Amino acid sequence: MTRMHSFIYSPLSLIAIFFVVLILALGTSRIAQSASGEHNAREALMVRTLGADREVGPVSADLYVGRVEADQRVEVGFDSSGRVIVITKKEGESFAKGDLLARLDTDRLQARQAELKAQVDRAKAGLRLAESSLQRALGLKKSGSISDQALDEAYQRRDAAEAEHQVVLAQLDSIGVELDKSELYAPFDGVVIDRLSDIGRTVVVGVPILLLEESGEPEIKVDVPLAKAQRLQIGERVRVEHHNGEFEAPIARINLSINSRRVSEVYIKPEDLSPALVSGELVQVELGTLQADEGVWVPIAALTEFGRGLWSVYIARPDSDGYASVEKAVVELRRIRGDKALIGAGLSADQLPHIVREATHRIVAGQRVRLESNTQYSQAH
């Protein structure tokens, strides 16, 4: 026992036991790290990069802001004076051509009309009497019982009665015209934009009552420099960007005269397949020859806000082990078209295929991710 006890507690045996324990500890740690690495690899987020799907080298043209305008937009009022007693439409209400929009008080006109109708009846009676007197005078003239002067006077009385009858009829027609003017009818199909007067107000000729806008197909007016307008042609199709989508439409008219803003006016006529346009809203119009533009189109989902008005994207560079390390790059946001954005600056050509398309809210710089199979193009390039 003494010899065994001496061996166990000897320095050599203690050193041997220490190395055995150390080797076992290192082995266990390596196994644990390997298992942990395999677990982390299995849990790595899978992302998809642009790869071969990227759209590099887009084209663009000169961009101008256009305003949607109705074919007709007019202020309407009465052609006669009077007190407004009826306005049938309010702001935003639609109407059809010929609908009654407003009416003036016509009590005085109706009273005058009744008076003139009575005068017409009296003038008719006077005319009949003058005709009868003339016929009697003609009969007496044959028998020589009347002088030429008396016959002439009978003709004059008949002519005066007929003239008075015509005057009263004309006055009655004038009252009818005034009554027609006391009612305001819609000149076209449209919608009321603004109500410029109220019931009970006395208006004079020319005072607007309603602001109307035609509800037919609108058009887009674009102000462009004269030199640019001279290079355009009627019928040329241009691209229009609207918040409801993009569409193409032909140029309908070109006004080469310079307006007060020192520009010319180009009018574009949307077609039936265009999205619904509202008068007054703004759109973007591409005019002119297409030119190459450096940059790349990416999904809007690929962008993250960097701060201070800047934007960034994530780059997933592939490693030798089949995974990728995430980097962050600040980019210039140039244009937005639908669900895509044109970015440029801050990226090199070899970075473009590795831009992460989506799920950017789930990754951070330095994170290791897996790449989907359809991004192998980016790994090989």
Short mmCIF file of C-alpha atoms in Angstrom, two decimals:
data_model
loop_
_atom_site.label_atom_id
_atom_site.label_comp_id
_atom_site.label_asym_id
_atom_site.label_seq_id
_atom_site.Cartn_x
_atom_site.Cartn_y
_atom_site.Cartn_z
CA MET A 1 0.00 0.00 0.00
CA THR A 2 2.82 2.30 0.77
CA ARG A 3 4.36 1.75 -2.63
CA MET A 4 0.97 2.18 -4.37
CA HIS A 5 0.22 5.27 -2.32
CA SER A 6 3.61 6.71 -3.18
CA PHE A 7 2.98 6.12 -6.94
CA ILE A 8 -0.42 7.74 -6.91
CA TYR A 9 0.78 10.85 -5.16
CA SER A 10 4.04 11.09 -7.01
CA PRO A 11 4.56 14.20 -9.28
CA LEU A 12 4.73 12.09 -12.42
CA SER A 13 1.33 10.49 -11.86
CA LEU A 14 -0.28 13.81 -11.03
CA ILE A 15 1.02 15.32 -14.28
CA ALA A 16 -0.30 12.35 -16.27
CA ILE A 17 -3.75 12.65 -14.68
CA PHE A 18 -3.81 16.40 -15.46
CA PHE A 19 -3.12 15.83 -19.18
CA VAL A 20 -5.74 13.09 -19.40
CA VAL A 21 -8.39 15.41 -17.93
CA LEU A 22 -7.31 18.26 -20.22
CA ILE A 23 -7.56 16.08 -23.33
CA LEU A 24 -11.05 14.91 -22.34
CA ALA A 25 -12.17 18.53 -21.72
CA LEU A 26 -10.85 19.74 -25.07
CA GLY A 27 -12.53 16.93 -26.92
CA THR A 28 -15.85 17.61 -25.28
CA SER A 29 -15.59 21.33 -26.12
CA ARG A 30 -14.76 20.62 -29.76
CA ILE A 31 -17.72 18.28 -30.07
CA ALA A 32 -20.01 20.90 -28.50
CA GLN A 33 -18.71 23.62 -30.83
CA SER A 34 -19.21 21.40 -33.84
CA ALA A 35 -22.78 20.61 -32.81
CA SER A 36 -23.43 24.28 -32.15
CA GLY A 37 -22.01 25.25 -35.56
CA GLU A 38 -24.16 22.70 -37.32
CA HIS A 39 -27.21 23.98 -35.43
CA ASN A 40 -26.44 27.59 -36.28
CA ALA A 41 -25.95 26.65 -39.92
CA ARG A 42 -29.31 24.98 -39.95
CA GLU A 43 -30.90 28.04 -38.30
CA ALA A 44 -29.25 30.62 -40.63
CA LEU A 45 -31.82 32.84 -42.40
CA MET A 46 -32.33 32.07 -46.06
CA VAL A 47 -32.30 35.12 -48.35
CA ARG A 48 -32.62 35.73 -52.06
CA THR A 49 -30.41 38.15 -53.97
CA LEU A 50 -30.93 39.83 -57.32
CA GLY A 51 -28.64 37.43 -59.19
CA ALA A 52 -29.59 37.03 -62.83
CA ASP A 53 -32.93 38.72 -62.27
CA ARG A 54 -31.43 42.13 -61.79
CA GLU A 55 -32.31 44.82 -64.34
CA VAL A 56 -29.12 46.71 -65.04
CA GLY A 57 -28.78 49.62 -67.44
CA PRO A 58 -32.36 50.94 -67.51
CA VAL A 59 -33.47 53.71 -69.81
CA SER A 60 -35.02 57.02 -68.95
CA ALA A 61 -36.13 60.18 -70.70
CA ASP A 62 -36.67 63.75 -69.71
CA LEU A 63 -39.24 63.83 -66.93
CA TYR A 64 -41.89 66.53 -66.69
CA VAL A 65 -44.75 67.12 -64.31
CA GLY A 66 -48.16 67.15 -65.98
CA ARG A 67 -51.53 68.21 -64.65
CA VAL A 68 -54.76 66.37 -65.38
CA GLU A 69 -57.39 68.73 -66.79
CA ALA A 70 -60.99 68.29 -67.90
CA ASP A 71 -61.94 69.02 -71.50
CA GLN A 72 -64.13 71.88 -70.28
CA ARG A 73 -64.16 73.78 -66.98
CA VAL A 74 -66.41 76.85 -66.96
CA GLU A 75 -68.26 79.23 -64.66
CA VAL A 76 -71.94 79.52 -65.60
CA GLY A 77 -74.44 82.23 -64.72
CA PHE A 78 -77.69 83.83 -65.87
CA ASP A 79 -78.15 86.07 -68.91
CA SER A 80 -80.59 88.26 -66.97
CA SER A 81 -80.82 89.87 -63.56
CA GLY A 82 -82.93 88.63 -60.70
CA ARG A 83 -83.09 86.93 -57.34
CA VAL A 84 -81.88 83.31 -57.12
CA ILE A 85 -84.61 81.08 -55.73
CA VAL A 86 -83.38 77.58 -56.72
CA ILE A 87 -79.96 75.93 -57.01
CA THR A 88 -80.43 72.23 -57.68
CA LYS A 89 -76.82 71.00 -57.41
CA LYS A 90 -74.12 71.15 -54.75
CA GLU A 91 -70.36 70.63 -54.85
CA GLY A 92 -69.44 67.17 -56.07
CA GLU A 93 -72.85 66.35 -57.53
CA SER A 94 -72.99 65.19 -61.13
CA PHE A 95 -75.46 66.24 -63.80
CA ALA A 96 -76.41 65.48 -67.38
CA LYS A 97 -76.59 67.88 -70.29
CA GLY A 98 -79.88 69.81 -70.17
CA ASP A 99 -80.51 69.33 -66.43
CA LEU A 100 -81.87 72.35 -64.55
CA LEU A 101 -79.14 73.83 -62.37
CA ALA A 102 -80.67 77.05 -61.01
CA ARG A 103 -83.68 79.37 -61.36
CA LEU A 104 -84.42 83.07 -60.78
CA ASP A 105 -87.56 84.60 -59.28
CA THR A 106 -90.00 85.17 -62.18
CA ASP A 107 -93.05 86.63 -60.42
CA ARG A 108 -92.69 90.04 -62.11
CA LEU A 109 -92.04 88.47 -65.49
CA GLN A 110 -95.09 86.24 -65.17
CA ALA A 111 -97.24 89.23 -64.20
CA ARG A 112 -95.93 91.17 -67.19
CA GLN A 113 -96.57 88.13 -69.39
CA ALA A 114 -100.21 87.97 -68.24
CA GLU A 115 -100.58 91.69 -68.94
CA LEU A 116 -99.17 91.34 -72.45
CA LYS A 117 -101.43 88.39 -73.20
CA ALA A 118 -104.41 90.62 -72.38
CA GLN A 119 -102.98 93.32 -74.64
CA VAL A 120 -102.62 90.77 -77.41
CA ASP A 121 -106.30 89.87 -77.08
CA ARG A 122 -107.22 93.56 -77.21
CA ALA A 123 -105.00 94.13 -80.22
CA LYS A 124 -106.60 91.17 -81.97
CA ALA A 125 -110.06 92.63 -81.31
CA GLY A 126 -108.95 96.03 -82.61
CA LEU A 127 -107.50 94.41 -85.72
CA ARG A 128 -110.72 92.51 -86.41
CA LEU A 129 -112.73 95.73 -86.05
CA ALA A 130 -110.38 97.57 -88.41
CA GLU A 131 -110.67 94.75 -90.96
CA SER A 132 -114.47 94.87 -90.76
CA SER A 133 -114.50 98.67 -91.18
CA LEU A 134 -112.22 98.35 -94.20
CA GLN A 135 -114.50 95.77 -95.80
CA ARG A 136 -117.54 98.02 -95.33
CA ALA A 137 -115.65 100.95 -96.80
CA LEU A 138 -114.74 98.91 -99.84
CA GLY A 139 -118.40 97.98 -100.33
CA LEU A 140 -119.50 101.61 -100.10
CA LYS A 141 -116.77 102.62 -102.53
CA LYS A 142 -118.29 100.43 -105.21
CA SER A 143 -121.63 102.19 -104.88
CA GLY A 144 -119.95 105.60 -104.73
CA SER A 145 -121.21 106.24 -101.22
CA ILE A 146 -117.79 106.94 -99.69
CA SER A 147 -114.98 109.27 -100.59
CA ASP A 148 -111.46 108.22 -101.40
CA GLN A 149 -110.23 109.90 -98.22
CA ALA A 150 -112.57 107.86 -96.05
CA LEU A 151 -111.38 104.69 -97.75
CA ASP A 152 -107.75 105.68 -97.17
CA GLU A 153 -108.50 106.29 -93.50
CA ALA A 154 -110.04 102.79 -93.24
CA TYR A 155 -106.87 101.29 -94.70
CA GLN A 156 -104.72 103.27 -92.24
CA ARG A 157 -106.80 102.15 -89.25
CA ARG A 158 -106.45 98.54 -90.37
CA ASP A 159 -102.67 98.92 -90.80
CA ALA A 160 -102.28 100.63 -87.41
CA ALA A 161 -104.27 97.87 -85.69
CA GLU A 162 -102.16 95.21 -87.34
CA ALA A 163 -98.94 97.00 -86.34
CA GLU A 164 -100.10 97.32 -82.75
CA HIS A 165 -100.91 93.62 -82.73
CA GLN A 166 -97.40 92.79 -83.95
CA VAL A 167 -95.80 95.03 -81.31
CA VAL A 168 -97.68 93.34 -78.49
CA LEU A 169 -96.77 89.90 -79.84
CA ALA A 170 -93.11 90.92 -79.95
CA GLN A 171 -93.26 92.14 -76.35
CA LEU A 172 -94.85 88.86 -75.33
CA ASP A 173 -92.08 86.92 -77.09
CA SER A 174 -89.49 89.07 -75.28
CA ILE A 175 -91.01 88.13 -71.94
CA GLY A 176 -90.81 84.48 -72.99
CA VAL A 177 -87.11 84.90 -73.71
CA GLU A 178 -86.55 86.51 -70.29
CA LEU A 179 -88.41 83.64 -68.64
CA ASP A 180 -86.18 81.14 -70.47
CA LYS A 181 -83.09 83.05 -69.31
CA SER A 182 -84.27 82.82 -65.72
CA GLU A 183 -83.54 79.08 -65.78
CA LEU A 184 -79.96 77.81 -65.97
CA TYR A 185 -79.42 74.47 -67.70
CA ALA A 186 -76.31 72.26 -67.88
CA PRO A 187 -74.34 72.76 -71.11
CA PHE A 188 -72.72 69.30 -70.91
CA ASP A 189 -72.43 66.19 -68.75
CA GLY A 190 -70.27 66.93 -65.76
CA VAL A 191 -69.88 67.61 -62.06
CA VAL A 192 -70.20 70.72 -59.90
CA ILE A 193 -66.78 71.84 -58.68
CA ASP A 194 -67.85 74.90 -56.69
CA ARG A 195 -71.07 76.74 -55.79
CA LEU A 196 -70.42 80.45 -56.25
CA SER A 197 -73.78 81.89 -55.16
CA ASP A 198 -76.57 81.19 -52.68
CA ILE A 199 -80.33 81.14 -52.75
CA GLY A 200 -81.82 84.59 -52.12
CA ARG A 201 -78.97 86.54 -53.66
CA THR A 202 -79.83 89.10 -56.34
CA VAL A 203 -77.49 88.68 -59.28
CA VAL A 204 -76.81 90.68 -62.41
CA VAL A 205 -75.88 89.52 -65.88
CA GLY A 206 -72.54 87.71 -65.94
CA VAL A 207 -72.26 86.88 -62.24
CA PRO A 208 -71.24 83.17 -62.00
CA ILE A 209 -73.47 80.81 -60.07
CA LEU A 210 -71.67 77.47 -60.42
CA LEU A 211 -68.25 76.22 -61.48
CA LEU A 212 -68.72 73.18 -63.71
CA GLU A 213 -66.34 70.58 -65.07
CA GLU A 214 -67.04 68.20 -67.90
CA SER A 215 -66.95 64.55 -66.89
CA GLY A 216 -65.70 63.22 -70.22
CA GLU A 217 -62.22 61.91 -70.89
CA PRO A 218 -59.66 64.28 -69.32
CA GLU A 219 -56.36 65.29 -70.83
CA ILE A 220 -52.90 65.92 -69.41
CA LYS A 221 -51.21 69.27 -69.95
CA VAL A 222 -47.41 69.41 -69.72
CA ASP A 223 -45.35 72.61 -69.81
CA VAL A 224 -42.08 72.04 -71.67
CA PRO A 225 -39.37 74.29 -73.15
CA LEU A 226 -40.05 75.44 -76.72
CA ALA A 227 -37.01 73.61 -78.08
CA LYS A 228 -38.27 70.38 -76.56
CA ALA A 229 -41.82 70.89 -77.83
CA GLN A 230 -40.54 71.43 -81.39
CA ARG A 231 -39.01 67.95 -81.39
CA LEU A 232 -42.27 66.24 -80.42
CA GLN A 233 -44.93 65.06 -82.86
CA ILE A 234 -48.70 64.71 -82.62
CA GLY A 235 -49.58 61.04 -82.18
CA GLU A 236 -46.26 60.20 -80.54
CA ARG A 237 -46.82 57.88 -77.59
CA VAL A 238 -45.31 58.81 -74.25
CA ARG A 239 -45.17 57.07 -70.88
CA VAL A 240 -47.14 58.49 -67.96
CA GLU A 241 -46.54 57.57 -64.31
CA HIS A 242 -49.66 57.71 -62.13
CA HIS A 243 -50.10 56.57 -58.55
CA ASN A 244 -52.51 53.90 -59.82
CA GLY A 245 -50.00 52.57 -62.35
CA GLU A 246 -48.14 53.36 -65.55
CA PHE A 247 -49.65 53.73 -69.01
CA GLU A 248 -48.87 55.05 -72.46
CA ALA A 249 -50.89 57.72 -74.24
CA PRO A 250 -50.56 59.69 -77.48
CA ILE A 251 -49.80 63.40 -77.79
CA ALA A 252 -53.01 65.07 -78.96
CA ARG A 253 -51.96 68.72 -79.39
CA ILE A 254 -48.83 70.83 -79.21
CA ASN A 255 -49.10 74.56 -78.57
CA LEU A 256 -45.78 75.99 -79.73
CA SER A 257 -46.62 79.54 -78.67
CA ILE A 258 -44.92 80.54 -75.42
CA ASN A 259 -47.27 81.26 -72.53
CA SER A 260 -46.79 83.62 -69.59
CA ARG A 261 -44.45 81.11 -67.93
CA ARG A 262 -42.17 81.15 -71.00
CA VAL A 263 -42.90 77.53 -71.90
CA SER A 264 -44.95 75.69 -74.50
CA GLU A 265 -47.87 73.39 -73.77
CA VAL A 266 -48.15 69.74 -74.76
CA TYR A 267 -51.51 67.98 -74.39
CA ILE A 268 -51.72 64.20 -73.91
CA LYS A 269 -54.98 62.30 -74.36
CA PRO A 270 -55.32 59.20 -72.11
CA GLU A 271 -57.03 56.21 -73.67
CA ASP A 272 -59.80 53.97 -72.39
CA LEU A 273 -57.41 51.50 -70.75
CA SER A 274 -55.73 54.21 -68.67
CA PRO A 275 -56.36 54.35 -64.90
CA ALA A 276 -59.01 56.70 -63.60
CA LEU A 277 -57.66 60.24 -63.56
CA VAL A 278 -58.95 63.06 -61.38
CA SER A 279 -58.84 66.61 -62.64
CA GLY A 280 -56.15 68.64 -60.91
CA GLU A 281 -53.87 65.76 -59.86
CA LEU A 282 -50.24 65.61 -60.95
CA VAL A 283 -48.53 62.90 -62.99
CA GLN A 284 -45.03 62.33 -64.33
CA VAL A 285 -44.55 62.27 -68.09
CA GLU A 286 -41.52 61.00 -70.00
CA LEU A 287 -40.85 63.04 -73.13
CA GLY A 288 -38.06 62.80 -75.64
CA THR A 289 -35.41 60.34 -76.72
CA LEU A 290 -34.58 57.56 -74.29
CA GLN A 291 -31.10 57.67 -72.84
CA ALA A 292 -29.02 55.15 -70.92
CA ASP A 293 -29.00 55.65 -67.19
CA GLU A 294 -26.56 54.00 -64.83
CA GLY A 295 -28.01 52.12 -61.91
CA VAL A 296 -30.06 49.08 -61.11
CA TRP A 297 -33.74 48.49 -60.43
CA VAL A 298 -34.40 46.78 -57.11
CA PRO A 299 -37.62 45.92 -55.28
CA ILE A 300 -38.67 48.61 -52.85
CA ALA A 301 -38.58 45.88 -50.19
CA ALA A 302 -34.79 45.75 -50.64
CA LEU A 303 -34.39 49.31 -49.32
CA THR A 304 -33.95 50.29 -45.69
CA GLU A 305 -33.84 53.81 -44.37
CA PHE A 306 -30.32 54.77 -43.38
CA GLY A 307 -31.14 58.12 -41.82
CA ARG A 308 -30.89 61.78 -42.83
CA GLY A 309 -32.77 61.08 -46.03
CA LEU A 310 -30.38 58.36 -47.15
CA TRP A 311 -31.17 54.76 -48.04
CA SER A 312 -29.21 51.53 -47.89
CA VAL A 313 -29.30 47.95 -49.13
CA TYR A 314 -27.82 44.73 -47.79
CA ILE A 315 -25.18 42.82 -49.71
CA ALA A 316 -24.94 39.05 -49.18
CA ARG A 317 -21.48 38.01 -50.44
CA PRO A 318 -21.11 34.20 -50.77
CA ASP A 319 -18.36 32.44 -48.80
CA SER A 320 -16.44 29.33 -49.73
CA ASP A 321 -18.64 27.22 -47.44
CA GLY A 322 -21.84 28.07 -49.34
CA TYR A 323 -23.09 30.75 -46.98
CA ALA A 324 -22.93 34.53 -47.19
CA SER A 325 -21.87 37.35 -44.94
CA VAL A 326 -24.18 40.39 -44.85
CA GLU A 327 -22.83 43.88 -45.52
CA LYS A 328 -24.64 47.23 -45.58
CA ALA A 329 -24.17 49.78 -48.36
CA VAL A 330 -25.54 53.32 -48.64
CA VAL A 331 -27.12 54.04 -52.05
CA GLU A 332 -28.67 56.92 -53.96
CA LEU A 333 -32.40 56.62 -54.55
CA ARG A 334 -33.06 58.10 -57.99
CA ARG A 335 -36.56 57.09 -58.99
CA ILE A 336 -39.52 54.99 -57.93
CA ARG A 337 -41.65 53.19 -60.48
CA GLY A 338 -44.44 51.01 -59.12
CA ASP A 339 -42.92 48.49 -56.69
CA LYS A 340 -39.38 49.06 -57.93
CA ALA A 341 -36.75 51.69 -57.19
CA LEU A 342 -33.80 52.84 -59.25
CA ILE A 343 -30.66 53.08 -57.17
CA GLY A 344 -27.17 54.20 -58.07
CA ALA A 345 -23.89 55.35 -56.53
CA GLY A 346 -22.31 53.62 -53.56
CA LEU A 347 -22.25 50.21 -55.28
CA SER A 348 -19.66 48.56 -57.48
CA ALA A 349 -20.55 46.34 -60.42
CA ASP A 350 -19.59 43.16 -58.54
CA GLN A 351 -21.92 44.07 -55.66
CA LEU A 352 -25.08 44.44 -57.76
CA PRO A 353 -25.91 40.70 -58.11
CA HIS A 354 -25.61 40.22 -54.34
CA ILE A 355 -28.22 42.78 -53.25
CA VAL A 356 -30.73 41.12 -50.92
CA ARG A 357 -34.20 41.38 -52.47
CA GLU A 358 -36.39 41.23 -49.35
CA ALA A 359 -36.62 40.38 -45.63
CA THR A 360 -34.18 43.19 -44.89
CA HIS A 361 -35.88 43.81 -41.55
CA ARG A 362 -34.67 40.39 -40.36
CA ILE A 363 -30.97 40.79 -41.05
CA VAL A 364 -28.15 43.02 -39.83
CA ALA A 365 -24.65 43.75 -41.02
CA GLY A 366 -22.23 40.94 -40.13
CA GLN A 367 -24.92 38.25 -40.01
CA ARG A 368 -24.35 34.97 -41.85
CA VAL A 369 -27.20 33.83 -44.08
CA ARG A 370 -27.99 31.08 -46.53
CA LEU A 371 -28.69 31.82 -50.21
CA GLU A 372 -31.62 30.39 -52.13
CA SER A 373 -30.82 28.11 -55.03
CA ASN A 374 -31.87 30.65 -57.64
CA THR A 375 -29.10 32.97 -56.46
CA GLN A 376 -26.30 30.64 -57.51
CA TYR A 377 -25.80 32.96 -60.46
CA SER A 378 -24.61 35.61 -58.07
CA GLN A 379 -22.22 33.19 -56.38
CA ALA A 380 -20.63 32.25 -59.68
CA HIS A 381 -20.21 35.82 -60.84
#
